[in-house]
Amino acid sequence: MTTIGTVFLPGLPPEQLRRVAEAAEAAGLEELWLWEDCFREAGVSAAAAALAWTSRLRVGVGLLPVPLRNVALTAMEAATLERLFPGRLRLGIGHGVLDWMGQVGARVESPMTLLQEHAEALRDLLAGERVTRQGRYVRLDGVALDWPPSAPPELLVGGIGKRTLALAGRVSEGALLVFGLTPAAVAAATGHVATGRAESGRPGAPRVVASLLTATGPGAAERIRGELARWEIAPSDDVAVAGDAEQVAARVRRLADAGATTVVLQPTVDDPDPREFARFAAQEVQPLVGAG
């Protein structure tokens, strides 16, 4: 069965997160995703709060830009959250928006090299290994976590480029895709991730997390048009959906057929009630997706 989640958008003030997280858990939602978005809201602190306010809900961070972070710090934060809330954290890492990285003096000459070095070191640290690396960007000398998790949290690599997606398959559990992709684009991305997974020789199919811009209720179509315009995405029935639960579930199934193992329903920034949106996803859409 396809996993359904929603997003707490960083366009909402942080003080609203508790109400949305608690409403999502009460509705039976499987996953709530958070964005670390420059320069709005941080991912780890928000994830810690959402996990503490709930007892079952899985919380994903999509994504932590690796140019902003020393890998040892990322590992310490992820290990702490995983030990406090076992099995409930999903962690995405990626290049970040390169212009934003430039704004803070963190842009690097080779983002791909940095992402690979960071992901490999992070994976090994969270597995409890003592790590020594002298890479182009990641340099560690006998670093090991005192409190590694009993099992590492699920690590995903975010991106859309062919090389980044193949890297996701090689060094992590899978890929976190950008939103606004058609089912055909999701299928192509899934293929690149699967290629990387095969190259790594690691068993099992990779996870692929896709997002679907979604609106329901009065004014849904207008809100979708406005959101696509804000993101400068050409209007298309293939990249967003405005409608009732049946219509949304049908679009989710198309993404699942294209290879998505998780579909995150992304509300518009002007959605009138994020808590009701979470309930809609959990109680109206998810049963129809499962039934399909």
PDB file of C-alpha atoms in Angstrom:
ATOM      1  CA  MET A   1       0.000   0.000   0.000  1.00  0.00           C
ATOM      2  CA  THR A   2       1.264   3.469  -0.864  1.00  0.00           C
ATOM      3  CA  THR A   3       2.180   5.641   2.097  1.00  0.00           C
ATOM      4  CA  ILE A   4       0.369   8.987   2.266  1.00  0.00           C
ATOM      5  CA  GLY A   5       1.777  12.071   3.922  1.00  0.00           C
ATOM      6  CA  THR A   6       1.301  15.827   3.962  1.00  0.00           C
ATOM      7  CA  VAL A   7       3.579  18.847   4.348  1.00  0.00           C
ATOM      8  CA  PHE A   8       3.687  21.590   6.939  1.00  0.00           C
ATOM      9  CA  LEU A   9       4.771  24.384   4.638  1.00  0.00           C
ATOM     10  CA  PRO A  10       7.393  26.869   5.862  1.00  0.00           C
ATOM     11  CA  GLY A  11       5.109  29.662   4.712  1.00  0.00           C
ATOM     12  CA  LEU A  12       3.115  28.958   7.882  1.00  0.00           C
ATOM     13  CA  PRO A  13       4.383  30.435  11.164  1.00  0.00           C
ATOM     14  CA  PRO A  14       6.213  27.882  13.352  1.00  0.00           C
ATOM     15  CA  GLU A  15       3.741  28.323  16.204  1.00  0.00           C
ATOM     16  CA  GLN A  16       1.090  26.579  14.097  1.00  0.00           C
ATOM     17  CA  LEU A  17       3.110  23.369  13.821  1.00  0.00           C
ATOM     18  CA  ARG A  18       1.868  21.838  17.063  1.00  0.00           C
ATOM     19  CA  ARG A  19      -1.791  22.064  16.093  1.00  0.00           C
ATOM     20  CA  VAL A  20      -1.133  20.595  12.654  1.00  0.00           C
ATOM     21  CA  ALA A  21       1.043  17.758  13.984  1.00  0.00           C
ATOM     22  CA  GLU A  22      -1.492  16.828  16.654  1.00  0.00           C
ATOM     23  CA  ALA A  23      -4.347  16.984  14.145  1.00  0.00           C
ATOM     24  CA  ALA A  24      -2.402  14.798  11.708  1.00  0.00           C
ATOM     25  CA  GLU A  25      -1.789  12.158  14.361  1.00  0.00           C
ATOM     26  CA  ALA A  26      -5.388  12.241  15.577  1.00  0.00           C
ATOM     27  CA  ALA A  27      -6.587  11.719  12.006  1.00  0.00           C
ATOM     28  CA  GLY A  28      -4.332   8.693  11.528  1.00  0.00           C
ATOM     29  CA  LEU A  29      -1.990  10.289   8.995  1.00  0.00           C
ATOM     30  CA  GLU A  30       1.121   8.210   8.370  1.00  0.00           C
ATOM     31  CA  GLU A  31       3.708  10.917   7.734  1.00  0.00           C
ATOM     32  CA  LEU A  32       4.134  14.666   8.191  1.00  0.00           C
ATOM     33  CA  TRP A  33       6.933  16.300   6.214  1.00  0.00           C
ATOM     34  CA  LEU A  34       8.779  19.510   7.039  1.00  0.00           C
ATOM     35  CA  TRP A  35      10.897  21.714   4.806  1.00  0.00           C
ATOM     36  CA  GLU A  36      14.165  23.307   5.883  1.00  0.00           C
ATOM     37  CA  ASP A  37      13.683  26.372   3.739  1.00  0.00           C
ATOM     38  CA  CYS A  38      16.068  29.340   3.743  1.00  0.00           C
ATOM     39  CA  PHE A  39      15.424  31.535   5.534  1.00  0.00           C
ATOM     40  CA  ARG A  40      12.185  30.487   7.121  1.00  0.00           C
ATOM     41  CA  GLU A  41      12.150  27.382   9.308  1.00  0.00           C
ATOM     42  CA  ALA A  42      14.810  24.896  10.383  1.00  0.00           C
ATOM     43  CA  GLY A  43      14.267  21.188   9.849  1.00  0.00           C
ATOM     44  CA  VAL A  44      15.817  19.482  12.877  1.00  0.00           C
ATOM     45  CA  SER A  45      14.323  21.742  15.546  1.00  0.00           C
ATOM     46  CA  ALA A  46      10.884  21.559  13.950  1.00  0.00           C
ATOM     47  CA  ALA A  47      11.133  17.775  13.620  1.00  0.00           C
ATOM     48  CA  ALA A  48      12.104  17.428  17.288  1.00  0.00           C
ATOM     49  CA  ALA A  49       9.058  19.421  18.351  1.00  0.00           C
ATOM     50  CA  ALA A  50       6.653  17.541  16.063  1.00  0.00           C
ATOM     51  CA  LEU A  51       7.981  14.187  17.251  1.00  0.00           C
ATOM     52  CA  ALA A  52       7.669  15.227  20.894  1.00  0.00           C
ATOM     53  CA  TRP A  53       4.088  16.424  20.443  1.00  0.00           C
ATOM     54  CA  THR A  54       3.027  13.094  18.905  1.00  0.00           C
ATOM     55  CA  SER A  55       3.489   9.419  19.695  1.00  0.00           C
ATOM     56  CA  ARG A  56       2.986   7.552  16.402  1.00  0.00           C
ATOM     57  CA  LEU A  57       3.337   9.997  13.518  1.00  0.00           C
ATOM     58  CA  ARG A  58       6.445   9.623  11.355  1.00  0.00           C
ATOM     59  CA  VAL A  59       8.147  12.939  10.639  1.00  0.00           C
ATOM     60  CA  GLY A  60      10.233  13.590   7.548  1.00  0.00           C
ATOM     61  CA  VAL A  61      12.676  16.416   6.998  1.00  0.00           C
ATOM     62  CA  GLY A  62      13.000  17.368   3.373  1.00  0.00           C
ATOM     63  CA  LEU A  63      15.653  18.378   3.110  1.00  0.00           C
ATOM     64  CA  LEU A  64      18.780  19.414   5.003  1.00  0.00           C
ATOM     65  CA  PRO A  65      21.163  21.310   2.650  1.00  0.00           C
ATOM     66  CA  VAL A  66      24.556  19.710   3.191  1.00  0.00           C
ATOM     67  CA  PRO A  67      26.606  22.883   2.459  1.00  0.00           C
ATOM     68  CA  LEU A  68      25.163  24.381   5.657  1.00  0.00           C
ATOM     69  CA  ARG A  69      26.178  21.472   7.907  1.00  0.00           C
ATOM     70  CA  ASN A  70      29.192  19.650   9.201  1.00  0.00           C
ATOM     71  CA  VAL A  71      28.403  15.968   8.755  1.00  0.00           C
ATOM     72  CA  ALA A  72      29.283  15.147  12.368  1.00  0.00           C
ATOM     73  CA  LEU A  73      26.654  17.614  13.559  1.00  0.00           C
ATOM     74  CA  THR A  74      24.061  16.147  11.180  1.00  0.00           C
ATOM     75  CA  ALA A  75      24.854  12.682  12.529  1.00  0.00           C
ATOM     76  CA  MET A  76      24.630  13.809  16.153  1.00  0.00           C
ATOM     77  CA  GLU A  77      21.245  15.449  15.600  1.00  0.00           C
ATOM     78  CA  ALA A  78      19.828  12.503  13.642  1.00  0.00           C
ATOM     79  CA  ALA A  79      21.112   9.964  16.154  1.00  0.00           C
ATOM     80  CA  THR A  80      19.624  11.895  19.067  1.00  0.00           C
ATOM     81  CA  LEU A  81      16.208  12.122  17.424  1.00  0.00           C
ATOM     82  CA  GLU A  82      16.264   8.453  16.436  1.00  0.00           C
ATOM     83  CA  ARG A  83      17.108   7.352  19.973  1.00  0.00           C
ATOM     84  CA  LEU A  84      14.421   9.600  21.462  1.00  0.00           C
ATOM     85  CA  PHE A  85      11.754   8.628  18.902  1.00  0.00           C
ATOM     86  CA  PRO A  86      12.769   5.252  17.427  1.00  0.00           C
ATOM     87  CA  GLY A  87      11.568   4.496  13.927  1.00  0.00           C
ATOM     88  CA  ARG A  88       9.724   7.760  13.411  1.00  0.00           C
ATOM     89  CA  LEU A  89      12.304   9.965  11.658  1.00  0.00           C
ATOM     90  CA  ARG A  90      12.887  10.147   7.901  1.00  0.00           C
ATOM     91  CA  LEU A  91      15.805  12.368   6.969  1.00  0.00           C
ATOM     92  CA  GLY A  92      16.406  13.939   3.571  1.00  0.00           C
ATOM     93  CA  ILE A  93      19.658  15.612   2.580  1.00  0.00           C
ATOM     94  CA  GLY A  94      20.553  17.417  -0.613  1.00  0.00           C
ATOM     95  CA  HIS A  95      22.374  20.203  -2.412  1.00  0.00           C
ATOM     96  CA  GLY A  96      20.042  22.937  -1.229  1.00  0.00           C
ATOM     97  CA  VAL A  97      19.138  25.879  -3.438  1.00  0.00           C
ATOM     98  CA  LEU A  98      22.527  26.948  -4.752  1.00  0.00           C
ATOM     99  CA  ASP A  99      21.683  30.665  -4.820  1.00  0.00           C
ATOM    100  CA  TRP A 100      20.739  30.470  -1.146  1.00  0.00           C
ATOM    101  CA  MET A 101      23.955  28.626  -0.375  1.00  0.00           C
ATOM    102  CA  GLY A 102      25.786  31.469  -2.075  1.00  0.00           C
ATOM    103  CA  GLN A 103      23.958  34.024   0.066  1.00  0.00           C
ATOM    104  CA  VAL A 104      25.380  32.489   3.241  1.00  0.00           C
ATOM    105  CA  GLY A 105      28.863  31.881   1.880  1.00  0.00           C
ATOM    106  CA  ALA A 106      28.427  28.094   1.749  1.00  0.00           C
ATOM    107  CA  ARG A 107      28.260  27.385  -1.987  1.00  0.00           C
ATOM    108  CA  VAL A 108      30.899  24.901  -3.118  1.00  0.00           C
ATOM    109  CA  GLU A 109      32.583  24.305  -6.442  1.00  0.00           C
ATOM    110  CA  SER A 110      31.385  20.691  -6.743  1.00  0.00           C
ATOM    111  CA  PRO A 111      27.978  20.140  -5.089  1.00  0.00           C
ATOM    112  CA  MET A 112      27.895  16.505  -6.271  1.00  0.00           C
ATOM    113  CA  THR A 113      31.205  15.702  -4.594  1.00  0.00           C
ATOM    114  CA  LEU A 114      30.079  17.305  -1.345  1.00  0.00           C
ATOM    115  CA  LEU A 115      26.746  15.487  -1.363  1.00  0.00           C
ATOM    116  CA  GLN A 116      28.352  12.109  -1.976  1.00  0.00           C
ATOM    117  CA  GLU A 117      31.006  12.619   0.706  1.00  0.00           C
ATOM    118  CA  HIS A 118      28.436  13.871   3.220  1.00  0.00           C
ATOM    119  CA  ALA A 119      25.946  11.073   2.531  1.00  0.00           C
ATOM    120  CA  GLU A 120      28.531   8.305   2.770  1.00  0.00           C
ATOM    121  CA  ALA A 121      30.021   9.659   5.990  1.00  0.00           C
ATOM    122  CA  LEU A 122      26.583  10.271   7.521  1.00  0.00           C
ATOM    123  CA  ARG A 123      25.443   6.749   6.666  1.00  0.00           C
ATOM    124  CA  ASP A 124      28.553   5.241   8.275  1.00  0.00           C
ATOM    125  CA  LEU A 125      28.373   7.411  11.396  1.00  0.00           C
ATOM    126  CA  LEU A 126      24.720   6.527  11.966  1.00  0.00           C
ATOM    127  CA  ALA A 127      25.630   2.853  11.567  1.00  0.00           C
ATOM    128  CA  GLY A 128      27.922   3.241  14.587  1.00  0.00           C
ATOM    129  CA  GLU A 129      31.190   3.128  12.674  1.00  0.00           C
ATOM    130  CA  ARG A 130      34.350   5.055  13.482  1.00  0.00           C
ATOM    131  CA  VAL A 131      34.959   7.172  10.413  1.00  0.00           C
ATOM    132  CA  THR A 132      38.144   8.616   8.994  1.00  0.00           C
ATOM    133  CA  ARG A 133      37.819  10.492   5.711  1.00  0.00           C
ATOM    134  CA  GLN A 134      40.043  12.930   3.890  1.00  0.00           C
ATOM    135  CA  GLY A 135      37.760  13.989   1.070  1.00  0.00           C
ATOM    136  CA  ARG A 136      37.564  17.183  -0.891  1.00  0.00           C
ATOM    137  CA  TYR A 137      35.010  18.616   1.548  1.00  0.00           C
ATOM    138  CA  VAL A 138      34.384  16.062   4.310  1.00  0.00           C
ATOM    139  CA  ARG A 139      37.340  15.491   6.603  1.00  0.00           C
ATOM    140  CA  LEU A 140      36.942  13.301   9.669  1.00  0.00           C
ATOM    141  CA  ASP A 141      39.655  11.844  11.890  1.00  0.00           C
ATOM    142  CA  GLY A 142      38.481   8.826  13.867  1.00  0.00           C
ATOM    143  CA  VAL A 143      35.006  10.233  14.529  1.00  0.00           C
ATOM    144  CA  ALA A 144      32.391   7.966  16.096  1.00  0.00           C
ATOM    145  CA  LEU A 145      29.120   8.698  17.842  1.00  0.00           C
ATOM    146  CA  ASP A 146      29.003   7.919  21.552  1.00  0.00           C
ATOM    147  CA  TRP A 147      25.265   7.333  21.251  1.00  0.00           C
ATOM    148  CA  PRO A 148      24.541   5.838  17.825  1.00  0.00           C
ATOM    149  CA  PRO A 149      20.970   4.669  17.248  1.00  0.00           C
ATOM    150  CA  SER A 150      20.206   0.963  17.491  1.00  0.00           C
ATOM    151  CA  ALA A 151      19.015   1.226  13.878  1.00  0.00           C
ATOM    152  CA  PRO A 152      19.759   4.238  11.659  1.00  0.00           C
ATOM    153  CA  PRO A 153      16.873   6.485  10.629  1.00  0.00           C
ATOM    154  CA  GLU A 154      15.836   6.247   7.016  1.00  0.00           C
ATOM    155  CA  LEU A 155      18.157   8.438   4.965  1.00  0.00           C
ATOM    156  CA  LEU A 156      17.065   9.823   1.598  1.00  0.00           C
ATOM    157  CA  VAL A 157      18.853  12.015  -0.920  1.00  0.00           C
ATOM    158  CA  GLY A 158      16.823  14.778  -2.511  1.00  0.00           C
ATOM    159  CA  GLY A 159      17.127  16.019  -6.057  1.00  0.00           C
ATOM    160  CA  ILE A 160      15.980  15.732  -9.641  1.00  0.00           C
ATOM    161  CA  GLY A 161      19.112  15.497 -11.793  1.00  0.00           C
ATOM    162  CA  LYS A 162      20.071  12.101 -13.199  1.00  0.00           C
ATOM    163  CA  ARG A 163      23.415  11.989 -11.367  1.00  0.00           C
ATOM    164  CA  THR A 164      21.890  13.024  -8.040  1.00  0.00           C
ATOM    165  CA  LEU A 165      19.132  10.424  -8.332  1.00  0.00           C
ATOM    166  CA  ALA A 166      21.613   7.676  -9.152  1.00  0.00           C
ATOM    167  CA  LEU A 167      23.655   8.777  -6.138  1.00  0.00           C
ATOM    168  CA  ALA A 168      20.506   8.509  -4.006  1.00  0.00           C
ATOM    169  CA  GLY A 169      20.156   4.885  -5.037  1.00  0.00           C
ATOM    170  CA  ARG A 170      23.804   4.128  -4.319  1.00  0.00           C
ATOM    171  CA  VAL A 171      24.313   5.745  -0.927  1.00  0.00           C
ATOM    172  CA  SER A 172      20.886   6.031   0.735  1.00  0.00           C
ATOM    173  CA  GLU A 173      17.543   4.312   1.065  1.00  0.00           C
ATOM    174  CA  GLY A 174      16.168   6.230  -1.898  1.00  0.00           C
ATOM    175  CA  ALA A 175      15.183   9.614  -3.266  1.00  0.00           C
ATOM    176  CA  LEU A 176      13.113  12.574  -2.207  1.00  0.00           C
ATOM    177  CA  LEU A 177      11.817  14.153  -5.422  1.00  0.00           C
ATOM    178  CA  VAL A 178      10.951  17.773  -6.024  1.00  0.00           C
ATOM    179  CA  PHE A 179       7.257  18.541  -6.388  1.00  0.00           C
ATOM    180  CA  GLY A 180       5.619  19.458  -9.646  1.00  0.00           C
ATOM    181  CA  LEU A 181       6.657  16.302 -11.521  1.00  0.00           C
ATOM    182  CA  THR A 182       4.398  14.445 -13.938  1.00  0.00           C
ATOM    183  CA  PRO A 183       3.956  10.678 -13.516  1.00  0.00           C
ATOM    184  CA  ALA A 184       6.244  10.212 -16.513  1.00  0.00           C
ATOM    185  CA  ALA A 185       8.941  12.296 -14.824  1.00  0.00           C
ATOM    186  CA  VAL A 186       8.514  10.300 -11.598  1.00  0.00           C
ATOM    187  CA  ALA A 187       8.909   7.078 -13.568  1.00  0.00           C
ATOM    188  CA  ALA A 188      12.114   8.369 -15.182  1.00  0.00           C
ATOM    189  CA  ALA A 189      13.456   9.495 -11.810  1.00  0.00           C
ATOM    190  CA  THR A 190      12.627   6.125 -10.264  1.00  0.00           C
ATOM    191  CA  GLY A 191      14.610   4.456 -13.026  1.00  0.00           C
ATOM    192  CA  HIS A 192      17.700   6.534 -12.230  1.00  0.00           C
ATOM    193  CA  VAL A 193      17.393   5.704  -8.522  1.00  0.00           C
ATOM    194  CA  ALA A 194      17.011   2.007  -9.306  1.00  0.00           C
ATOM    195  CA  THR A 195      20.120   2.136 -11.507  1.00  0.00           C
ATOM    196  CA  GLY A 196      22.134   3.559  -8.626  1.00  0.00           C
ATOM    197  CA  ARG A 197      20.761   0.937  -6.280  1.00  0.00           C
ATOM    198  CA  ALA A 198      21.769  -1.846  -8.660  1.00  0.00           C
ATOM    199  CA  GLU A 199      25.257  -0.364  -8.984  1.00  0.00           C
ATOM    200  CA  SER A 200      25.654  -0.411  -5.203  1.00  0.00           C
ATOM    201  CA  GLY A 201      24.801  -4.102  -4.968  1.00  0.00           C
ATOM    202  CA  ARG A 202      22.571  -3.408  -1.971  1.00  0.00           C
ATOM    203  CA  PRO A 203      19.448  -5.570  -1.708  1.00  0.00           C
ATOM    204  CA  GLY A 204      15.857  -4.391  -1.882  1.00  0.00           C
ATOM    205  CA  ALA A 205      14.044  -1.779  -3.894  1.00  0.00           C
ATOM    206  CA  PRO A 206      14.759   1.897  -3.159  1.00  0.00           C
ATOM    207  CA  ARG A 207      12.173   4.217  -1.662  1.00  0.00           C
ATOM    208  CA  VAL A 208      10.907   7.088  -3.774  1.00  0.00           C
ATOM    209  CA  VAL A 209       9.049   9.987  -2.143  1.00  0.00           C
ATOM    210  CA  ALA A 210       7.031  12.118  -4.567  1.00  0.00           C
ATOM    211  CA  SER A 211       4.858  15.143  -3.842  1.00  0.00           C
ATOM    212  CA  LEU A 212       1.511  16.062  -5.327  1.00  0.00           C
ATOM    213  CA  LEU A 213       0.265  19.640  -5.158  1.00  0.00           C
ATOM    214  CA  THR A 214      -3.305  19.221  -3.922  1.00  0.00           C
ATOM    215  CA  ALA A 215      -6.339  21.361  -3.155  1.00  0.00           C
ATOM    216  CA  THR A 216      -9.853  20.376  -2.186  1.00  0.00           C
ATOM    217  CA  GLY A 217     -13.047  22.145  -1.249  1.00  0.00           C
ATOM    218  CA  PRO A 218     -14.341  25.545  -2.403  1.00  0.00           C
ATOM    219  CA  GLY A 219     -11.917  27.487  -4.563  1.00  0.00           C
ATOM    220  CA  ALA A 220      -9.594  24.493  -5.028  1.00  0.00           C
ATOM    221  CA  ALA A 221      -8.938  25.022  -8.733  1.00  0.00           C
ATOM    222  CA  GLU A 222      -8.231  28.719  -8.250  1.00  0.00           C
ATOM    223  CA  ARG A 223      -5.773  27.995  -5.428  1.00  0.00           C
ATOM    224  CA  ILE A 224      -3.946  25.444  -7.567  1.00  0.00           C
ATOM    225  CA  ARG A 225      -3.626  27.930 -10.420  1.00  0.00           C
ATOM    226  CA  GLY A 226      -2.249  30.527  -8.039  1.00  0.00           C
ATOM    227  CA  GLU A 227       0.266  28.117  -6.508  1.00  0.00           C
ATOM    228  CA  LEU A 228       1.557  26.945  -9.880  1.00  0.00           C
ATOM    229  CA  ALA A 229       1.973  30.584 -10.915  1.00  0.00           C
ATOM    230  CA  ARG A 230       3.917  31.343  -7.719  1.00  0.00           C
ATOM    231  CA  TRP A 231       6.330  28.510  -8.515  1.00  0.00           C
ATOM    232  CA  GLU A 232       6.408  29.374 -12.229  1.00  0.00           C
ATOM    233  CA  ILE A 233       5.161  25.888 -13.142  1.00  0.00           C
ATOM    234  CA  ALA A 234       3.066  25.608 -16.283  1.00  0.00           C
ATOM    235  CA  PRO A 235      -0.539  24.622 -15.483  1.00  0.00           C
ATOM    236  CA  SER A 236      -1.100  20.923 -16.122  1.00  0.00           C
ATOM    237  CA  ASP A 237      -3.436  18.222 -14.893  1.00  0.00           C
ATOM    238  CA  ASP A 238      -0.373  15.987 -14.521  1.00  0.00           C
ATOM    239  CA  VAL A 239       1.444  18.020 -11.864  1.00  0.00           C
ATOM    240  CA  ALA A 240      -1.374  19.001  -9.499  1.00  0.00           C
ATOM    241  CA  VAL A 241      -4.909  18.069  -8.584  1.00  0.00           C
ATOM    242  CA  ALA A 242      -7.943  20.040  -7.453  1.00  0.00           C
ATOM    243  CA  GLY A 243     -10.902  17.933  -6.460  1.00  0.00           C
ATOM    244  CA  ASP A 244     -12.464  15.508  -4.034  1.00  0.00           C
ATOM    245  CA  ALA A 245     -10.943  12.436  -2.406  1.00  0.00           C
ATOM    246  CA  GLU A 246     -11.687  10.185  -5.393  1.00  0.00           C
ATOM    247  CA  GLN A 247      -9.902  12.538  -7.778  1.00  0.00           C
ATOM    248  CA  VAL A 248      -6.912  12.955  -5.473  1.00  0.00           C
ATOM    249  CA  ALA A 249      -6.632   9.206  -4.872  1.00  0.00           C
ATOM    250  CA  ALA A 250      -6.649   8.563  -8.616  1.00  0.00           C
ATOM    251  CA  ARG A 251      -3.683  10.919  -9.044  1.00  0.00           C
ATOM    252  CA  VAL A 252      -1.873   9.291  -6.128  1.00  0.00           C
ATOM    253  CA  ARG A 253      -2.292   5.882  -7.747  1.00  0.00           C
ATOM    254  CA  ARG A 254      -0.775   7.226 -10.979  1.00  0.00           C
ATOM    255  CA  LEU A 255       2.318   8.339  -9.073  1.00  0.00           C
ATOM    256  CA  ALA A 256       2.460   5.010  -7.263  1.00  0.00           C
ATOM    257  CA  ASP A 257       2.272   3.191 -10.591  1.00  0.00           C
ATOM    258  CA  ALA A 258       5.177   5.377 -11.750  1.00  0.00           C
ATOM    259  CA  GLY A 259       7.315   4.144  -8.853  1.00  0.00           C
ATOM    260  CA  ALA A 260       6.542   6.405  -5.885  1.00  0.00           C
ATOM    261  CA  THR A 261       6.441   4.442  -2.630  1.00  0.00           C
ATOM    262  CA  THR A 262       5.295   7.507  -0.675  1.00  0.00           C
ATOM    263  CA  VAL A 263       3.120  10.320  -2.019  1.00  0.00           C
ATOM    264  CA  VAL A 264       3.106  13.516   0.006  1.00  0.00           C
ATOM    265  CA  LEU A 265       0.050  15.669  -0.574  1.00  0.00           C
ATOM    266  CA  GLN A 266       1.237  19.275  -0.624  1.00  0.00           C
ATOM    267  CA  PRO A 267      -1.398  21.899   0.185  1.00  0.00           C
ATOM    268  CA  THR A 268      -1.300  25.340  -1.352  1.00  0.00           C
ATOM    269  CA  VAL A 269       0.233  28.082   0.755  1.00  0.00           C
ATOM    270  CA  ASP A 270      -3.223  29.648   1.079  1.00  0.00           C
ATOM    271  CA  ASP A 271      -5.028  26.455   2.073  1.00  0.00           C
ATOM    272  CA  PRO A 272      -7.776  27.609   4.471  1.00  0.00           C
ATOM    273  CA  ASP A 273      -7.215  24.912   7.108  1.00  0.00           C
ATOM    274  CA  PRO A 274      -3.994  22.823   7.228  1.00  0.00           C
ATOM    275  CA  ARG A 275      -5.433  20.671  10.018  1.00  0.00           C
ATOM    276  CA  GLU A 276      -8.480  19.772   7.932  1.00  0.00           C
ATOM    277  CA  PHE A 277      -6.176  19.068   4.996  1.00  0.00           C
ATOM    278  CA  ALA A 278      -4.311  16.492   7.101  1.00  0.00           C
ATOM    279  CA  ARG A 279      -7.603  14.888   8.106  1.00  0.00           C
ATOM    280  CA  PHE A 280      -8.726  14.812   4.472  1.00  0.00           C
ATOM    281  CA  ALA A 281      -5.508  13.072   3.420  1.00  0.00           C
ATOM    282  CA  ALA A 282      -5.645  10.490   6.195  1.00  0.00           C
ATOM    283  CA  GLN A 283      -9.328   9.682   6.419  1.00  0.00           C
ATOM    284  CA  GLU A 284     -10.618  10.293   2.897  1.00  0.00           C
ATOM    285  CA  VAL A 285      -7.726   9.797   0.479  1.00  0.00           C
ATOM    286  CA  GLN A 286      -5.673   7.063   2.153  1.00  0.00           C
ATOM    287  CA  PRO A 287      -8.526   4.486   2.322  1.00  0.00           C
ATOM    288  CA  LEU A 288      -9.212   4.960  -1.383  1.00  0.00           C
ATOM    289  CA  VAL A 289      -5.546   4.550  -2.271  1.00  0.00           C
ATOM    290  CA  GLY A 290      -5.328   1.418  -0.167  1.00  0.00           C
ATOM    291  CA  ALA A 291      -8.474   0.075  -1.756  1.00  0.00           C
ATOM    292  CA  GLY A 292      -7.019   0.671  -5.200  1.00  0.00           C
TER     293      GLY A 292
END
